Coordinates of C-alpha atoms and ligand atoms in Angstrom, one line a residue:
M1 CA -5.1 0.8 -13.6
L2 CA -8.1 -0.8 -11.9
L3 CA -8.1 1.3 -8.7
E4 CA -6.7 4.6 -9.7
N5 CA -7.0 7.2 -6.9
K6 CA -9.4 5.0 -5.0
V7 CA -9.0 5.4 -1.2
A8 CA -8.8 2.1 0.6
I9 CA -8.3 0.9 4.2
V10 CA -6.9 -2.6 4.9
T11 CA -7.1 -3.9 8.4
G12 CA -4.4 -6.4 9.3
G13 CA -2.4 -4.8 6.5
T14 CA 0.9 -5.2 8.3
R15 CA 1.7 -8.7 7.1
G16 CA 0.4 -11.8 5.4
I17 CA -2.7 -11.6 3.2
G18 CA -3.4 -7.9 4.2
Y19 CA 0.1 -6.8 3.3
A20 CA -0.2 -8.5 -0.1
V21 CA -3.6 -6.9 -0.6
T22 CA -2.1 -3.5 0.2
E23 CA 0.7 -4.1 -2.4
A24 CA -1.8 -5.2 -5.0
F25 CA -4.0 -2.2 -4.4
L26 CA -1.0 0.2 -4.6
A27 CA 0.1 -1.5 -7.9
E28 CA -3.4 -0.6 -9.3
G29 CA -3.2 3.0 -8.2
A30 CA -5.0 3.1 -4.9
K31 CA -4.2 5.2 -1.8
V32 CA -4.0 2.8 1.2
A33 CA -4.3 3.3 4.9
V34 CA -2.7 0.3 6.6
A35 CA -4.3 -0.7 9.9
G36 CA -2.2 -2.6 12.3
S37 CA -2.8 -3.6 15.9
R38 CA 0.0 -1.3 17.2
Q39 CA 1.5 2.0 16.0
E40 CA 4.9 0.4 15.7
S41 CA 3.9 -2.5 13.4
A42 CA 1.6 -0.2 11.3
E43 CA 4.4 2.3 10.8
R44 CA 7.0 -0.4 10.1
A45 CA 4.8 -1.9 7.4
V46 CA 4.2 1.5 5.8
A47 CA 7.9 2.2 5.8
A48 CA 8.6 -1.1 4.0
L49 CA 5.8 -0.4 1.5
R50 CA 7.2 3.1 0.9
E51 CA 10.6 1.6 -0.1
A52 CA 9.0 -0.7 -2.7
H53 CA 6.5 1.9 -3.9
P54 CA 8.1 5.4 -3.4
E55 CA 5.3 7.3 -5.2
A56 CA 2.5 5.6 -3.3
A57 CA 0.0 7.4 -1.1
L58 CA 0.1 5.5 2.2
M59 CA -0.7 6.1 5.9
A60 CA -0.5 4.0 9.1
I61 CA -3.4 3.7 11.4
W62 CA -3.8 1.5 14.5
P63 CA -7.4 1.4 15.7
D64 CA -8.7 -0.9 18.5
L65 CA -10.9 -2.9 16.1
A66 CA -13.2 -4.1 19.0
N67 CA -14.1 -0.5 19.7
L68 CA -16.3 1.3 17.2
E69 CA -15.3 4.8 18.3
S70 CA -11.6 4.0 17.8
V71 CA -12.3 2.5 14.4
R72 CA -14.3 5.6 13.4
A73 CA -11.5 7.9 14.5
A74 CA -8.9 5.9 12.5
F75 CA -11.0 5.6 9.3
A76 CA -11.7 9.4 9.6
Q77 CA -8.0 10.0 9.2
A78 CA -8.0 8.4 5.8
K79 CA -11.1 10.2 4.6
D80 CA -9.9 13.6 5.9
A81 CA -6.5 13.2 4.3
W82 CA -7.7 11.9 0.9
G83 CA -11.3 13.3 0.7
A84 CA -13.2 10.0 0.2
L85 CA -13.5 6.4 1.3
D86 CA -14.0 3.9 -1.5
V87 CA -12.9 0.5 -0.3
V88 CA -12.6 -1.1 3.2
V89 CA -11.0 -4.5 3.6
N90 CA -11.8 -6.0 7.0
N91 CA -9.0 -8.6 7.0
A92 CA -7.4 -8.6 10.5
G93 CA -8.0 -11.9 12.2
M94 CA -6.7 -14.6 14.4
S95 CA -7.2 -18.4 14.4
Q96 CA -7.7 -20.9 17.2
A97 CA -7.0 -24.6 17.4
L98 CA -8.0 -25.4 21.1
P99 CA -10.0 -28.5 21.9
F100 CA -13.5 -27.4 23.1
D101 CA -12.8 -28.7 26.6
A102 CA -9.9 -26.3 27.0
Y103 CA -11.8 -23.2 26.0
T104 CA -12.1 -20.4 28.5
Q105 CA -14.3 -17.3 28.5
K106 CA -11.2 -15.3 27.6
D107 CA -10.7 -17.4 24.4
F108 CA -14.3 -16.9 23.3
D109 CA -14.0 -13.2 23.9
A110 CA -10.7 -12.9 22.1
I111 CA -12.0 -14.4 18.8
L112 CA -15.3 -12.6 19.0
D113 CA -13.6 -9.2 19.7
L114 CA -11.2 -9.4 16.7
N115 CA -12.8 -11.7 14.1
V116 CA -16.5 -10.7 14.6
K117 CA -16.7 -7.3 16.4
G118 CA -13.7 -6.1 14.4
V119 CA -15.4 -6.9 11.1
L120 CA -18.8 -5.4 12.2
N121 CA -17.1 -2.2 13.4
G122 CA -15.1 -1.9 10.2
C123 CA -18.4 -2.4 8.2
K124 CA -20.2 0.2 10.4
A125 CA -17.5 2.8 10.0
A126 CA -17.2 2.1 6.3
S127 CA -20.9 2.5 5.8
E128 CA -21.0 5.8 7.7
F129 CA -18.0 7.3 5.8
M130 CA -18.9 6.0 2.3
G131 CA -22.2 7.7 1.8
Q132 CA -23.5 6.6 -1.6
G133 CA -21.3 3.9 -3.3
G134 CA -18.3 2.0 -2.1
C135 CA -17.0 -1.5 -1.6
I136 CA -16.5 -3.5 1.6
I137 CA -14.5 -6.8 1.4
N138 CA -14.3 -9.0 4.5
T139 CA -11.9 -11.9 4.9
S140 CA -13.7 -15.2 5.6
S141 CA -12.0 -18.6 5.3
M142 CA -12.4 -22.0 3.8
V143 CA -13.5 -23.2 7.3
S144 CA -16.8 -21.3 6.8
R145 CA -18.0 -24.2 4.7
N146 CA -17.5 -27.2 6.9
G147 CA -16.0 -26.0 10.2
Q148 CA -12.9 -27.7 11.6
P149 CA -12.2 -30.5 14.0
S150 CA -10.9 -28.3 16.9
G151 CA -10.8 -24.6 17.6
V152 CA -14.5 -24.0 17.2
G153 CA -14.1 -20.3 17.7
Y154 CA -12.4 -19.8 14.4
P155 CA -15.0 -21.3 12.1
M156 CA -17.7 -19.8 14.3
S157 CA -16.2 -16.4 13.6
K158 CA -15.9 -17.0 9.9
F159 CA -19.5 -18.2 9.6
A160 CA -20.4 -14.9 11.3
V161 CA -18.3 -13.0 8.7
N162 CA -20.3 -14.7 5.9
G163 CA -23.5 -13.8 7.7
I164 CA -22.5 -10.1 8.1
T165 CA -21.4 -10.0 4.4
I166 CA -24.5 -11.5 2.9
S167 CA -26.9 -9.5 5.1
L168 CA -25.1 -6.1 4.7
A169 CA -25.0 -6.7 0.9
R170 CA -28.7 -6.7 1.0
E171 CA -29.0 -3.7 3.4
L172 CA -26.4 -1.4 1.9
G173 CA -26.9 -2.3 -1.7
R174 CA -29.6 0.4 -2.0
R175 CA -26.8 2.9 -1.3
G176 CA -24.6 1.4 -4.0
I177 CA -22.3 -0.2 -1.5
R178 CA -21.2 -3.7 -2.5
V179 CA -20.3 -6.1 0.3
N180 CA -18.3 -9.3 -0.5
A181 CA -15.9 -11.7 1.2
V182 CA -12.9 -13.6 0.2
A183 CA -12.6 -17.0 1.7
P184 CA -8.9 -18.1 1.4
G185 CA -7.8 -21.6 1.7
V186 CA -4.5 -22.5 3.3
T187 CA -2.2 -19.6 2.5
E188 CA 1.4 -19.3 3.4
T189 CA 1.5 -16.6 6.0
D190 CA 2.6 -16.4 9.7
M191 CA -0.8 -17.9 10.7
V192 CA 0.0 -21.1 8.7
A193 CA 3.7 -21.1 9.6
A194 CA 2.6 -21.6 13.2
L195 CA 0.9 -24.9 12.5
P196 CA 2.8 -28.2 13.1
D197 CA 4.4 -29.7 10.0
Q198 CA 2.5 -32.9 10.5
V199 CA -0.9 -31.0 10.3
K200 CA 0.2 -29.2 7.1
E201 CA 1.7 -32.2 5.3
Q202 CA -0.7 -35.0 6.4
M203 CA -4.0 -33.2 6.9
L204 CA -4.1 -30.0 4.9
L205 CA -2.0 -30.7 1.7
P206 CA -3.9 -33.9 0.7
A207 CA -7.2 -32.0 0.8
I208 CA -6.0 -29.5 -1.9
P209 CA -6.6 -30.7 -5.5
L210 CA -4.2 -28.1 -6.8
G211 CA -1.5 -29.8 -4.7
R212 CA 0.0 -26.8 -2.9
F213 CA -0.8 -24.0 -0.5
G214 CA -1.8 -20.6 -1.7
Q215 CA 0.5 -17.6 -1.8
P216 CA -0.7 -14.3 -0.3
E217 CA -0.1 -12.6 -3.6
E218 CA -2.5 -14.8 -5.5
V219 CA -5.2 -14.5 -2.9
A220 CA -4.8 -10.7 -3.1
Q221 CA -5.9 -10.7 -6.7
A222 CA -9.4 -11.7 -5.6
Y223 CA -9.6 -8.5 -3.5
V224 CA -8.5 -6.4 -6.5
F225 CA -11.3 -8.0 -8.5
L226 CA -13.9 -7.3 -5.8
A227 CA -12.6 -3.7 -5.2
S228 CA -12.7 -2.8 -8.9
S229 CA -15.4 -2.1 -11.4
M230 CA -14.7 -5.5 -12.9
S231 CA -17.0 -6.8 -10.2
S232 CA -19.6 -4.0 -10.4
Y233 CA -22.6 -6.4 -10.3
V234 CA -21.1 -8.7 -7.7
S235 CA -22.4 -8.3 -4.1
G236 CA -23.1 -10.7 -1.3
E237 CA -20.6 -13.2 -2.6
I238 CA -18.2 -15.4 -0.7
L239 CA -15.4 -15.9 -3.1
H240 CA -13.4 -19.0 -2.2
V241 CA -9.7 -18.9 -3.2
D242 CA -8.6 -22.3 -2.0
G243 CA -7.4 -24.5 -4.9
A244 CA -10.8 -26.4 -4.6
T245 CA -9.9 -27.6 -1.1
I246 CA -12.3 -30.3 0.2
M247 CA -12.2 -30.5 4.0
Ligands
NAD301 P1 -1.3 -13.1 9.8 O1 -1.2 -13.7 11.1 O2 -0.1 -13.1 8.9 O3 -1.9 -11.6 9.8 C1 -2.9 -11.3 10.6 C2 -3.1 -9.8 10.6 O4 -4.1 -9.4 11.5 C3 -1.9 -9.0 10.9 O5 -1.7 -7.9 10.1 C4 -2.1 -8.6 12.4 O6 -1.5 -7.3 12.7 C5 -3.6 -8.4 12.4 N1 -4.1 -8.6 13.8 C6 -3.9 -9.7 14.6 N2 -4.4 -9.4 15.8 C7 -4.9 -8.1 15.7 C8 -5.6 -7.3 16.7 N3 -5.9 -7.7 17.9 N4 -5.9 -6.0 16.3 C9 -5.7 -5.6 15.0 N5 -5.1 -6.4 14.1 C10 -4.7 -7.6 14.4 O7 -2.5 -13.9 9.1 P2 -3.1 -14.0 7.6 O8 -3.0 -15.4 7.2 O9 -2.6 -12.9 6.8 O10 -4.6 -13.7 8.0 C11 -5.3 -12.6 7.5 C12 -6.8 -13.0 7.4 O11 -6.9 -14.1 6.5 C13 -7.4 -13.4 8.8 O12 -8.7 -12.9 8.9 C14 -7.4 -14.9 8.6 O13 -8.4 -15.5 9.5 C15 -7.7 -15.1 7.2 N6 -7.4 -16.4 6.6 C16 -6.1 -16.8 6.6 C17 -5.8 -18.1 6.0 C18 -4.4 -18.6 5.9 O14 -4.3 -19.8 5.6 N7 -3.4 -17.8 6.1 C19 -6.9 -18.9 5.5 C20 -8.1 -18.4 5.6 C21 -8.4 -17.2 6.2

């Protein structure tokens, strides 16, 4: 198994891509702390995962990702319980589609708090708890190449995720910590289910040479690769998993 006894934390692990990453990590022998936004959703996800993987080492955590102290305290639970911290996946995120004229201060704060501060805080706590060696994987997006025609906050946040990833790969590499990002294309999760059918069929699908949306399970395999020794010399990479989407 590729991740035998590795201790991992997956933020946004309660559904969608994060849930699929958690399942893929469990299948490869990892112990996983599933971070959700609320105690109830984190515990519900862990209960569902336990049914499918009765032998798995799992725990639920629910840090406020915008608050470094809260993230530290939650990550400490995994390290204290399992004695190490090997892999942190900073995946929790939200999207935005607002026209720029409709943006308010609250909208800017919301996306910065979760998609940028949340990733920075996850990287910071990971770096503190990992010591020498480890692996951080951030979730970027295909929009970090060319932006998108509305909802500027979302691509802004994912360009920032790429900047954090590339810079920290250079800073933490000397301690043997690899930092990479996965940039999914359109992947069939709740986030995409919320889009109007017209946007999906007329705007998104025609831009995907593979002719279909991605599944969370196939995106998750990129995280397994980046968390495992198969990628031992890969760091500072933004790995696009998007069917060659051109947007
Ligand atoms: P999703 O909406 O299914 O899941 C989002 C996850 O983030 C959930 O687990 C949720 O609990 C968590 N989350 C949301 N708000 C939170 C908060 N305030 N505090 C803590 N956790 C919070 O979406 P998804 O598609 O699985 O998205 C996961 C990541 O993938 C996001 O970073 C998203 O930007 C990125 N992404 C998704 C797609 C796609 O097409 N689905 C494409 C590119 C990038």
